[in-house]
mmCIF file of C-alpha atoms and ligand atoms in Angstrom:
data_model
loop_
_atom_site.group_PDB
_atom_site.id
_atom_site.type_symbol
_atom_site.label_atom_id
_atom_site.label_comp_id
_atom_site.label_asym_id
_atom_site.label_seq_id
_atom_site.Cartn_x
_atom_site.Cartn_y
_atom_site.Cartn_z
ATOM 1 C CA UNK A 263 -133.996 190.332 -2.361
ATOM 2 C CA UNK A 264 -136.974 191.145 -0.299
ATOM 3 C CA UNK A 265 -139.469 194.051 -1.402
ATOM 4 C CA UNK A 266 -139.846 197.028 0.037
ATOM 5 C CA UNK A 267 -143.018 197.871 -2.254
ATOM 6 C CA UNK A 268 -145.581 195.832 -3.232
ATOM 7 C CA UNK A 269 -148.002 197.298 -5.401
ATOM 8 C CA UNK A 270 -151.069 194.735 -6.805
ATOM 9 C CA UNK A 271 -153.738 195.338 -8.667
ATOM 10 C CA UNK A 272 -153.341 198.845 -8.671
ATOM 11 C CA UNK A 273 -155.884 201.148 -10.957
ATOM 12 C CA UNK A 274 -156.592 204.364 -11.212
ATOM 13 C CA UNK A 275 -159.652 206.587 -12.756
ATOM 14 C CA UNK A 276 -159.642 210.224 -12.830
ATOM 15 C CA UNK A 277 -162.444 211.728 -11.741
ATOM 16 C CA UNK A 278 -163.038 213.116 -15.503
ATOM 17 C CA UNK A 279 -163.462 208.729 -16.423
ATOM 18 C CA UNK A 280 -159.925 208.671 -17.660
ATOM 19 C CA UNK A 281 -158.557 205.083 -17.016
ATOM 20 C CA UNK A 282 -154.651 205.779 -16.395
ATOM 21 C CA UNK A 283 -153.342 203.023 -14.289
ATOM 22 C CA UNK A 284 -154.639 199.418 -15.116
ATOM 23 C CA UNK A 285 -154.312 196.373 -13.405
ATOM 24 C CA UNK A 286 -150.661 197.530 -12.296
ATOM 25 C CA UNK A 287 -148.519 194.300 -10.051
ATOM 26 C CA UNK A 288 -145.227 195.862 -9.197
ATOM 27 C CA UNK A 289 -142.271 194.889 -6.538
ATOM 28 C CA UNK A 290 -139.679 196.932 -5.602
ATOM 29 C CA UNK A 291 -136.749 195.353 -3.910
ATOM 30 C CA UNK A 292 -135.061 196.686 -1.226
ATOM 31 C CA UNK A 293 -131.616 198.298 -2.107
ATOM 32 C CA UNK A 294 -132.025 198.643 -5.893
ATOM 33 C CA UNK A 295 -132.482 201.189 -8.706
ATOM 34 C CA UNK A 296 -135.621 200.986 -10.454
ATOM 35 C CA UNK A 297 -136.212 202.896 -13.311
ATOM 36 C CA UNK A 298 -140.224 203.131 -14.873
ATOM 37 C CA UNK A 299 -139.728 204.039 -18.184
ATOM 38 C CA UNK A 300 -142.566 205.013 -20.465
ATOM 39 C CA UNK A 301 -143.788 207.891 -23.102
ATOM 40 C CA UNK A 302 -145.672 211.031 -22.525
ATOM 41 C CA UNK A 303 -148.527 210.574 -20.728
ATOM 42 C CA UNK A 304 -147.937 206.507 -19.560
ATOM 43 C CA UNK A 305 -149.343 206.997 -16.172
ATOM 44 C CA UNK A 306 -145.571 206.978 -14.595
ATOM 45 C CA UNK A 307 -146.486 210.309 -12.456
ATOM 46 C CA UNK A 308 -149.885 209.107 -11.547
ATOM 47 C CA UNK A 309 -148.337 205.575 -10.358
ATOM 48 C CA UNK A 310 -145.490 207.684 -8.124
ATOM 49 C CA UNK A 311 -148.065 209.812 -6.697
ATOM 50 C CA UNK A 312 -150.177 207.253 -5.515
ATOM 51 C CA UNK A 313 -147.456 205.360 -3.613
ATOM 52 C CA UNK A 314 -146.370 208.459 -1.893
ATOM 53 C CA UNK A 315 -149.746 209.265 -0.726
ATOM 54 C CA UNK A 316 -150.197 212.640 -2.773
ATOM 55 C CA UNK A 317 -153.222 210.575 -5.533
ATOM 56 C CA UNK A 318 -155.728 208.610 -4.487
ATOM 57 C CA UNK A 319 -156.073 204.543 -5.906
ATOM 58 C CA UNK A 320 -159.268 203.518 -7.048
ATOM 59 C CA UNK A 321 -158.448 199.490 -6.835
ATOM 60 C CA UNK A 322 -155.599 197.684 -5.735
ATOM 61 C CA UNK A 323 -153.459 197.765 -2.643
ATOM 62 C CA UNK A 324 -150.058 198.973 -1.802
ATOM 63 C CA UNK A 325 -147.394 198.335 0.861
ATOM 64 C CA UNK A 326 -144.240 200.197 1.843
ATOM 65 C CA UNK A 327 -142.195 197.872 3.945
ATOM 66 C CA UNK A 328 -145.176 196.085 4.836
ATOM 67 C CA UNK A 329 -147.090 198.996 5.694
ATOM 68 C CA UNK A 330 -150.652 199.958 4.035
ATOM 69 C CA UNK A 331 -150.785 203.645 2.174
ATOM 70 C CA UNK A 332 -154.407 203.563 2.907
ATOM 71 C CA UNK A 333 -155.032 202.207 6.432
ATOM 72 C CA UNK A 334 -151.512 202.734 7.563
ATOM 73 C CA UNK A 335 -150.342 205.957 6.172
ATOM 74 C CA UNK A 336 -148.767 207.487 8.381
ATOM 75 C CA UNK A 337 -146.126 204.843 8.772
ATOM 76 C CA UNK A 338 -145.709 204.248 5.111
ATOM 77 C CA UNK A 339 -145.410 208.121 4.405
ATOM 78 C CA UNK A 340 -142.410 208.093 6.493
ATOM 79 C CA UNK A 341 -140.695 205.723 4.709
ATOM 80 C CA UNK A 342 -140.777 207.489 1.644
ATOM 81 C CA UNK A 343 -138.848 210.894 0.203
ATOM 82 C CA UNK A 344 -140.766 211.977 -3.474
ATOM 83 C CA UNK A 345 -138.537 214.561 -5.327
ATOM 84 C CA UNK A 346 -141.233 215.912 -7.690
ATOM 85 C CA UNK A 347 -140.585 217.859 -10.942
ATOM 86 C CA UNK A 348 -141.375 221.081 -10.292
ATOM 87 C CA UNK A 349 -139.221 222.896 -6.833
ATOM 88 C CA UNK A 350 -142.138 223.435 -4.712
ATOM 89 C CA UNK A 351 -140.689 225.471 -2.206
ATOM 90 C CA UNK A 352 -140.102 229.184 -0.580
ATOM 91 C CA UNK A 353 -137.462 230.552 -3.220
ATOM 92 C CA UNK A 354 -136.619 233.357 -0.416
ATOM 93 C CA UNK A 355 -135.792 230.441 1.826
ATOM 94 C CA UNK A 356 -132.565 229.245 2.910
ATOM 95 C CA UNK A 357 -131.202 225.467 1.474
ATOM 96 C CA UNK A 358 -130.554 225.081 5.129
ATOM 97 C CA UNK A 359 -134.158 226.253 6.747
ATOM 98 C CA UNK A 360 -135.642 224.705 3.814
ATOM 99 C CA UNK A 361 -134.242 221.345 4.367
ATOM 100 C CA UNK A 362 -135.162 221.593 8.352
ATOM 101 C CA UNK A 363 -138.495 223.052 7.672
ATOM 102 C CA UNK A 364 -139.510 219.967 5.904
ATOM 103 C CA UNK A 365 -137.960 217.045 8.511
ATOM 104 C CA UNK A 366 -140.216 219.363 10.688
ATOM 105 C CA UNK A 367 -143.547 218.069 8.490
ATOM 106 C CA UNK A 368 -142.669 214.556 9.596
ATOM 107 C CA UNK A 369 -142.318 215.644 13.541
ATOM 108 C CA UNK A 370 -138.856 213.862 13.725
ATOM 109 C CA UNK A 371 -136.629 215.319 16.557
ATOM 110 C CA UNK A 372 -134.202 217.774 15.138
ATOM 111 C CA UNK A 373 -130.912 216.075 13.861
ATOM 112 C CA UNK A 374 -128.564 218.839 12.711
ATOM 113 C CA UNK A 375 -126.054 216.266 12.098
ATOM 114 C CA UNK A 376 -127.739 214.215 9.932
ATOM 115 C CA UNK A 377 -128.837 217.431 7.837
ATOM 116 C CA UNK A 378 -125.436 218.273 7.606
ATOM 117 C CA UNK A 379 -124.368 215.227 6.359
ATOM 118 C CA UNK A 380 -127.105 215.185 3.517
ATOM 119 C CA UNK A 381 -125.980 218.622 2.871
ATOM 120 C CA UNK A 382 -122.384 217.441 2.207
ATOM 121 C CA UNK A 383 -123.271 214.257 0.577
ATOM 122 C CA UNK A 384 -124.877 216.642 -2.288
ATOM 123 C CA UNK A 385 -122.057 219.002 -2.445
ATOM 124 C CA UNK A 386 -124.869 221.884 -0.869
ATOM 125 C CA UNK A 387 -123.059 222.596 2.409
ATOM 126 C CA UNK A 388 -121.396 225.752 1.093
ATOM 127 C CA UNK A 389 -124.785 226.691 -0.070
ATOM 128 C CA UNK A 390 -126.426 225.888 3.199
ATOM 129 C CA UNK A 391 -127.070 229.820 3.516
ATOM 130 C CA UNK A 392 -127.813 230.530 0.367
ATOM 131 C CA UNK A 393 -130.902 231.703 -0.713
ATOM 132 C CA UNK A 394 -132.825 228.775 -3.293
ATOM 133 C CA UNK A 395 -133.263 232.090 -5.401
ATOM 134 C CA UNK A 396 -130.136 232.304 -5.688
ATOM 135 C CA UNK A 397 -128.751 229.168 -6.639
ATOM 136 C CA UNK A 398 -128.189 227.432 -10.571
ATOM 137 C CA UNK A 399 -130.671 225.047 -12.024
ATOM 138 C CA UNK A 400 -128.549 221.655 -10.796
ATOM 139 C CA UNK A 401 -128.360 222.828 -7.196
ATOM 140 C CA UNK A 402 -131.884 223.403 -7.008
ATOM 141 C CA UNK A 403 -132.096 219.970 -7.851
ATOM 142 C CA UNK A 404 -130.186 218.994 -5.602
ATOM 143 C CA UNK A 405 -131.665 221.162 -2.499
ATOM 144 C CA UNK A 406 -134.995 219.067 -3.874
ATOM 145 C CA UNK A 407 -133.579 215.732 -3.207
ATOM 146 C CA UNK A 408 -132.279 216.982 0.320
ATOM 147 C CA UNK A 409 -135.424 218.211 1.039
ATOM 148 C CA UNK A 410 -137.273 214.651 0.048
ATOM 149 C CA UNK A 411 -134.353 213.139 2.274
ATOM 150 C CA UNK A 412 -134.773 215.519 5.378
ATOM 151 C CA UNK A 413 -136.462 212.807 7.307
ATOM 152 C CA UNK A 414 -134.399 209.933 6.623
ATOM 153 C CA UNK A 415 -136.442 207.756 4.073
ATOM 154 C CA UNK A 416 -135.630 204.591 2.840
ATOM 155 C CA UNK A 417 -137.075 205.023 -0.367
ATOM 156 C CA UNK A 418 -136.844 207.821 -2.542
ATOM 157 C CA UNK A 419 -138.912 208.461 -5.653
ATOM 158 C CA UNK A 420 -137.513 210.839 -7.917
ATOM 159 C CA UNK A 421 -139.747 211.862 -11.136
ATOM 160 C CA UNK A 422 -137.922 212.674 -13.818
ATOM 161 C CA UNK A 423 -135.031 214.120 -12.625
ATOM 162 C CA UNK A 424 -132.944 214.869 -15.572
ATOM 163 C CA UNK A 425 -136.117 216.505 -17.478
ATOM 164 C CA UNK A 426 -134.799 219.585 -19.605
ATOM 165 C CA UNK A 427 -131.372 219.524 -17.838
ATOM 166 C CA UNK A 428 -128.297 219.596 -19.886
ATOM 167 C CA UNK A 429 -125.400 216.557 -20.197
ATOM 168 C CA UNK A 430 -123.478 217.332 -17.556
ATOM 169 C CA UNK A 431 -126.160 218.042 -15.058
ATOM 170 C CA UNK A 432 -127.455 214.482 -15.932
ATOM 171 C CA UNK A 433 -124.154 213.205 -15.329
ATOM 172 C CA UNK A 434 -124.197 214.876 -12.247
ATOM 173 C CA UNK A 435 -127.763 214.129 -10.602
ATOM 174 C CA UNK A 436 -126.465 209.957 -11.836
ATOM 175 C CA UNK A 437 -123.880 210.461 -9.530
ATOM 176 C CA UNK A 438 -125.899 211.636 -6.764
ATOM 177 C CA UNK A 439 -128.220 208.563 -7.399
ATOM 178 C CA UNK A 440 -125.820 206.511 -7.478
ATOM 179 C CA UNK A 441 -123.999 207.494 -3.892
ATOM 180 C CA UNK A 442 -127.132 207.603 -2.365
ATOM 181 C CA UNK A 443 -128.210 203.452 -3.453
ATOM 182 C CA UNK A 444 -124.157 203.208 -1.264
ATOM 183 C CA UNK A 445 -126.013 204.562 1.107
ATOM 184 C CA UNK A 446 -128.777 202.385 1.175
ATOM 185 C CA UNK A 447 -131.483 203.818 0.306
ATOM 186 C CA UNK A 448 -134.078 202.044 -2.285
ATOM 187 C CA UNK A 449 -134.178 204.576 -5.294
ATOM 188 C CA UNK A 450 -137.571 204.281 -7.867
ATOM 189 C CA UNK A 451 -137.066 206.753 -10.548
ATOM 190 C CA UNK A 452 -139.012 207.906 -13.728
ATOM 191 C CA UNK A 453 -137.469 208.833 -17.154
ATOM 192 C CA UNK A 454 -138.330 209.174 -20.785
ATOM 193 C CA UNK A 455 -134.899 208.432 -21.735
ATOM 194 C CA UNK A 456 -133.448 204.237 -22.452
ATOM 195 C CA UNK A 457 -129.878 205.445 -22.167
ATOM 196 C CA UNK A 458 -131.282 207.095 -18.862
ATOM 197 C CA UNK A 459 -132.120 203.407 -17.511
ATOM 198 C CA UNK A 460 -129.417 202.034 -18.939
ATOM 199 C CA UNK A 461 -126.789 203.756 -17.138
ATOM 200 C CA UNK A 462 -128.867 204.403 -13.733
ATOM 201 C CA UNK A 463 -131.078 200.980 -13.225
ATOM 202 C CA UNK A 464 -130.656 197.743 -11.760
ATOM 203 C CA UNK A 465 -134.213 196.562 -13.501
ATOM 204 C CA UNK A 466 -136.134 198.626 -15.743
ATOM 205 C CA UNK A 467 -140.162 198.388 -16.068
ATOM 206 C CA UNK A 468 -142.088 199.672 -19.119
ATOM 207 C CA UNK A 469 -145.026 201.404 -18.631
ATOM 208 C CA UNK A 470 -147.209 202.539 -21.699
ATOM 209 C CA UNK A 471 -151.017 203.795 -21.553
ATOM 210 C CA UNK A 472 -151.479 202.682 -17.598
ATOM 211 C CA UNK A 473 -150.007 199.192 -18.169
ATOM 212 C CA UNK A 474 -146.769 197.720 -17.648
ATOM 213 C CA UNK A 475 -146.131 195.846 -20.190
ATOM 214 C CA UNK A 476 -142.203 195.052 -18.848
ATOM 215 C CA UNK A 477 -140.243 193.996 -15.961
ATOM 216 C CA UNK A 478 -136.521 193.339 -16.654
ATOM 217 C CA UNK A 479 -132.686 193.183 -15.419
ATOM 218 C CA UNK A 480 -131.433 195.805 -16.826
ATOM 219 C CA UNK A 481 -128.852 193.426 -18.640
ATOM 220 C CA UNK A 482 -131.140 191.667 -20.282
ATOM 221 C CA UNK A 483 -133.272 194.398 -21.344
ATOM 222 C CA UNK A 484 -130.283 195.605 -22.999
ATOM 223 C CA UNK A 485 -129.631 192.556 -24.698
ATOM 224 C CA UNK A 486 -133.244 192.232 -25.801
ATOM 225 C CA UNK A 487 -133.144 195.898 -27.572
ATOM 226 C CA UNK A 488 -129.632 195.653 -28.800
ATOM 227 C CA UNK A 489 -127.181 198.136 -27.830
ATOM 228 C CA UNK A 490 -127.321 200.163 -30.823
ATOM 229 C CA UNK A 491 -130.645 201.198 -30.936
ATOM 230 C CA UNK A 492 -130.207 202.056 -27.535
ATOM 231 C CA UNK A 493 -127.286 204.918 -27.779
ATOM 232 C CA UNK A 494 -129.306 206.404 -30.231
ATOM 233 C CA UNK A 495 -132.022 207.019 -27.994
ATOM 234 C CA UNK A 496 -129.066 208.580 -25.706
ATOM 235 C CA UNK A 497 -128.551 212.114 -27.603
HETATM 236 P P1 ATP B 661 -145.216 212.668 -18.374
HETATM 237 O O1 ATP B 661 -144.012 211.892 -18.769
HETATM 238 O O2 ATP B 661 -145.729 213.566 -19.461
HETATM 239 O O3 ATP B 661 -145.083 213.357 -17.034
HETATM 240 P P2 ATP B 661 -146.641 210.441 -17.155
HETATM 241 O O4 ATP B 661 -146.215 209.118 -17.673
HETATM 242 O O5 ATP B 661 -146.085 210.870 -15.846
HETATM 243 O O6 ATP B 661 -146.407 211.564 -18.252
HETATM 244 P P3 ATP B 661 -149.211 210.944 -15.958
HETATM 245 O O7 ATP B 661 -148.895 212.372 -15.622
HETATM 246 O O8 ATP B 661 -149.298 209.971 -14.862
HETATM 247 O O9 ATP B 661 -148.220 210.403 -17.083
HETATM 248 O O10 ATP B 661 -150.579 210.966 -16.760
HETATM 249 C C1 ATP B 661 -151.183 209.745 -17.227
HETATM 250 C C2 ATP B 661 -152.490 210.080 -17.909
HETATM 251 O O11 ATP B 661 -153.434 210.549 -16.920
HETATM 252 C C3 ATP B 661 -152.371 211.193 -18.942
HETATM 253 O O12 ATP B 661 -153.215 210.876 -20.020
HETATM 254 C C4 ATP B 661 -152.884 212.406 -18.215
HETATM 255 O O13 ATP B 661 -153.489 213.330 -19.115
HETATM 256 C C5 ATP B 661 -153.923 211.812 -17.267
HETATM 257 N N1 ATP B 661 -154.056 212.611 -16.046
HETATM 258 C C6 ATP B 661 -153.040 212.940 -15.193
HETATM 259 N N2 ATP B 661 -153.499 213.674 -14.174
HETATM 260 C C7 ATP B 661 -154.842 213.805 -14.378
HETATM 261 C C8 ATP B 661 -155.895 214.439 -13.671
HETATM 262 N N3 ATP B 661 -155.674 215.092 -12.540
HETATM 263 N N4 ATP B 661 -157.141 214.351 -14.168
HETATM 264 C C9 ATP B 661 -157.396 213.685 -15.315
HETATM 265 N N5 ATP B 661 -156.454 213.043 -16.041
HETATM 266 C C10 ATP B 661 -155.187 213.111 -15.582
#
């Protein structure tokens, strides 16, 4: 499979002289489910950020689809939908003028269409007039992935999505995930949880204090750690 992202040499220093990515080579293939798994505090945020163009690198390069985030941002930006972990949006909003608002950011002609099909696609289009204020915990997730998809991106980022959210919201926001890799889109997303990239990832990468210290198939990841030791980690 070709990449989509291609990430060498990648490290980051805070400003405060806090080395938190080091030395990072990374590829992303087009189409899959990649899941960077790591502890508290690993650097998985800080590595997210800086593809999507919100953190600045201080070494390395990094492509999206061949395109530079430095000297070609604009084109890789567009590429790209983050879901971050906190809802950063207007709660007073609509899901519907939220949604638009933000395909607006990326000056793409208007495409009600599409919108309504993302809409759908999440089970939000009953919703699409609802207040965000209004709306439970999942759906707000949810009105934060349609959001990151508003402009049509073929790779979505989504950092930690099942944070603090109960079983069957996590079994829920898989399912999303999974209809939208049908779909086509290349999905990169961050967890804390091994059953988590067990039961969402094609390969799995480890990331501990800046480092990645593993790049697997998910299979034989699982194999390597056994499966019992892995539902454990699952409650
Ligand atoms: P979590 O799972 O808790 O979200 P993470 O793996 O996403 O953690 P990061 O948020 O990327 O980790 O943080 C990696 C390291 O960089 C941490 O030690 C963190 O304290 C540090 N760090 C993050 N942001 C900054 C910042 N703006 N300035 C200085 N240090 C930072």
């Amino acid at each position: 499979m070709p990449s989509i992202i291609s990430v060498s040499h990648l490290s980051k220093t805070y400003g405060s002289g806090f080395q938190a990515l080091k030395d990072i080579n990374l590829e992303i293939e087009k189409g899959e489910i990649f899941a960077l798994l790591g502890p508290n505090g690993a650097g998985k945020t800080t590595l997210i950020s800086i593809i999507c163009g919100i953190n600045n690198l201080s070494a390395g390069r990094v492509t999206v689809d061949g395109h530079d985030i430095i000297t070609d941002a604009r084109a890789a930006r567009t590429l790209i939908g983050l879901v971050p972990q906190e809802l950063h949006t207007d709660a007073f909003e609509t899901v519907w003028g939220t949604v638009s608002f933000s395909r607006g950011l990326f000056n793409k002609p208007k495409n009600p269409a599409y919108i309504e099909k993302v809409l759908r696609d999440l089970s939000l289009w009953e919703k699409k007039d609802s207040k965000i204020v209004t709306l439970s915990g999942g759906m707000k997730r949810r009105v934060m992935i349609a959001k990151a998809l508003s402009h049509e991106p073929q790779v979505l980022f989504l950092d930690e999505p099942t944070a603090g959210v109960d079983v069957e919201l996590r079994k829920g926001m898989w399912e999303v995930v999974r209809g939208l890799k049908a779909s086509g889109v290349t999905i990169i997303l961050t967890t804390h949880y091994i059953g988590e990239a067990e039961e969402m990832a094609d390969r799995v990468g480890v990331i501990n204090k800046g480092e990645i210290i593993l790049v697997e198939d998910k299979a034989d990841l699982m194999q390597k750690l056994g499966k019992k030791q892995l539902k454990l980690h699952l409650q």
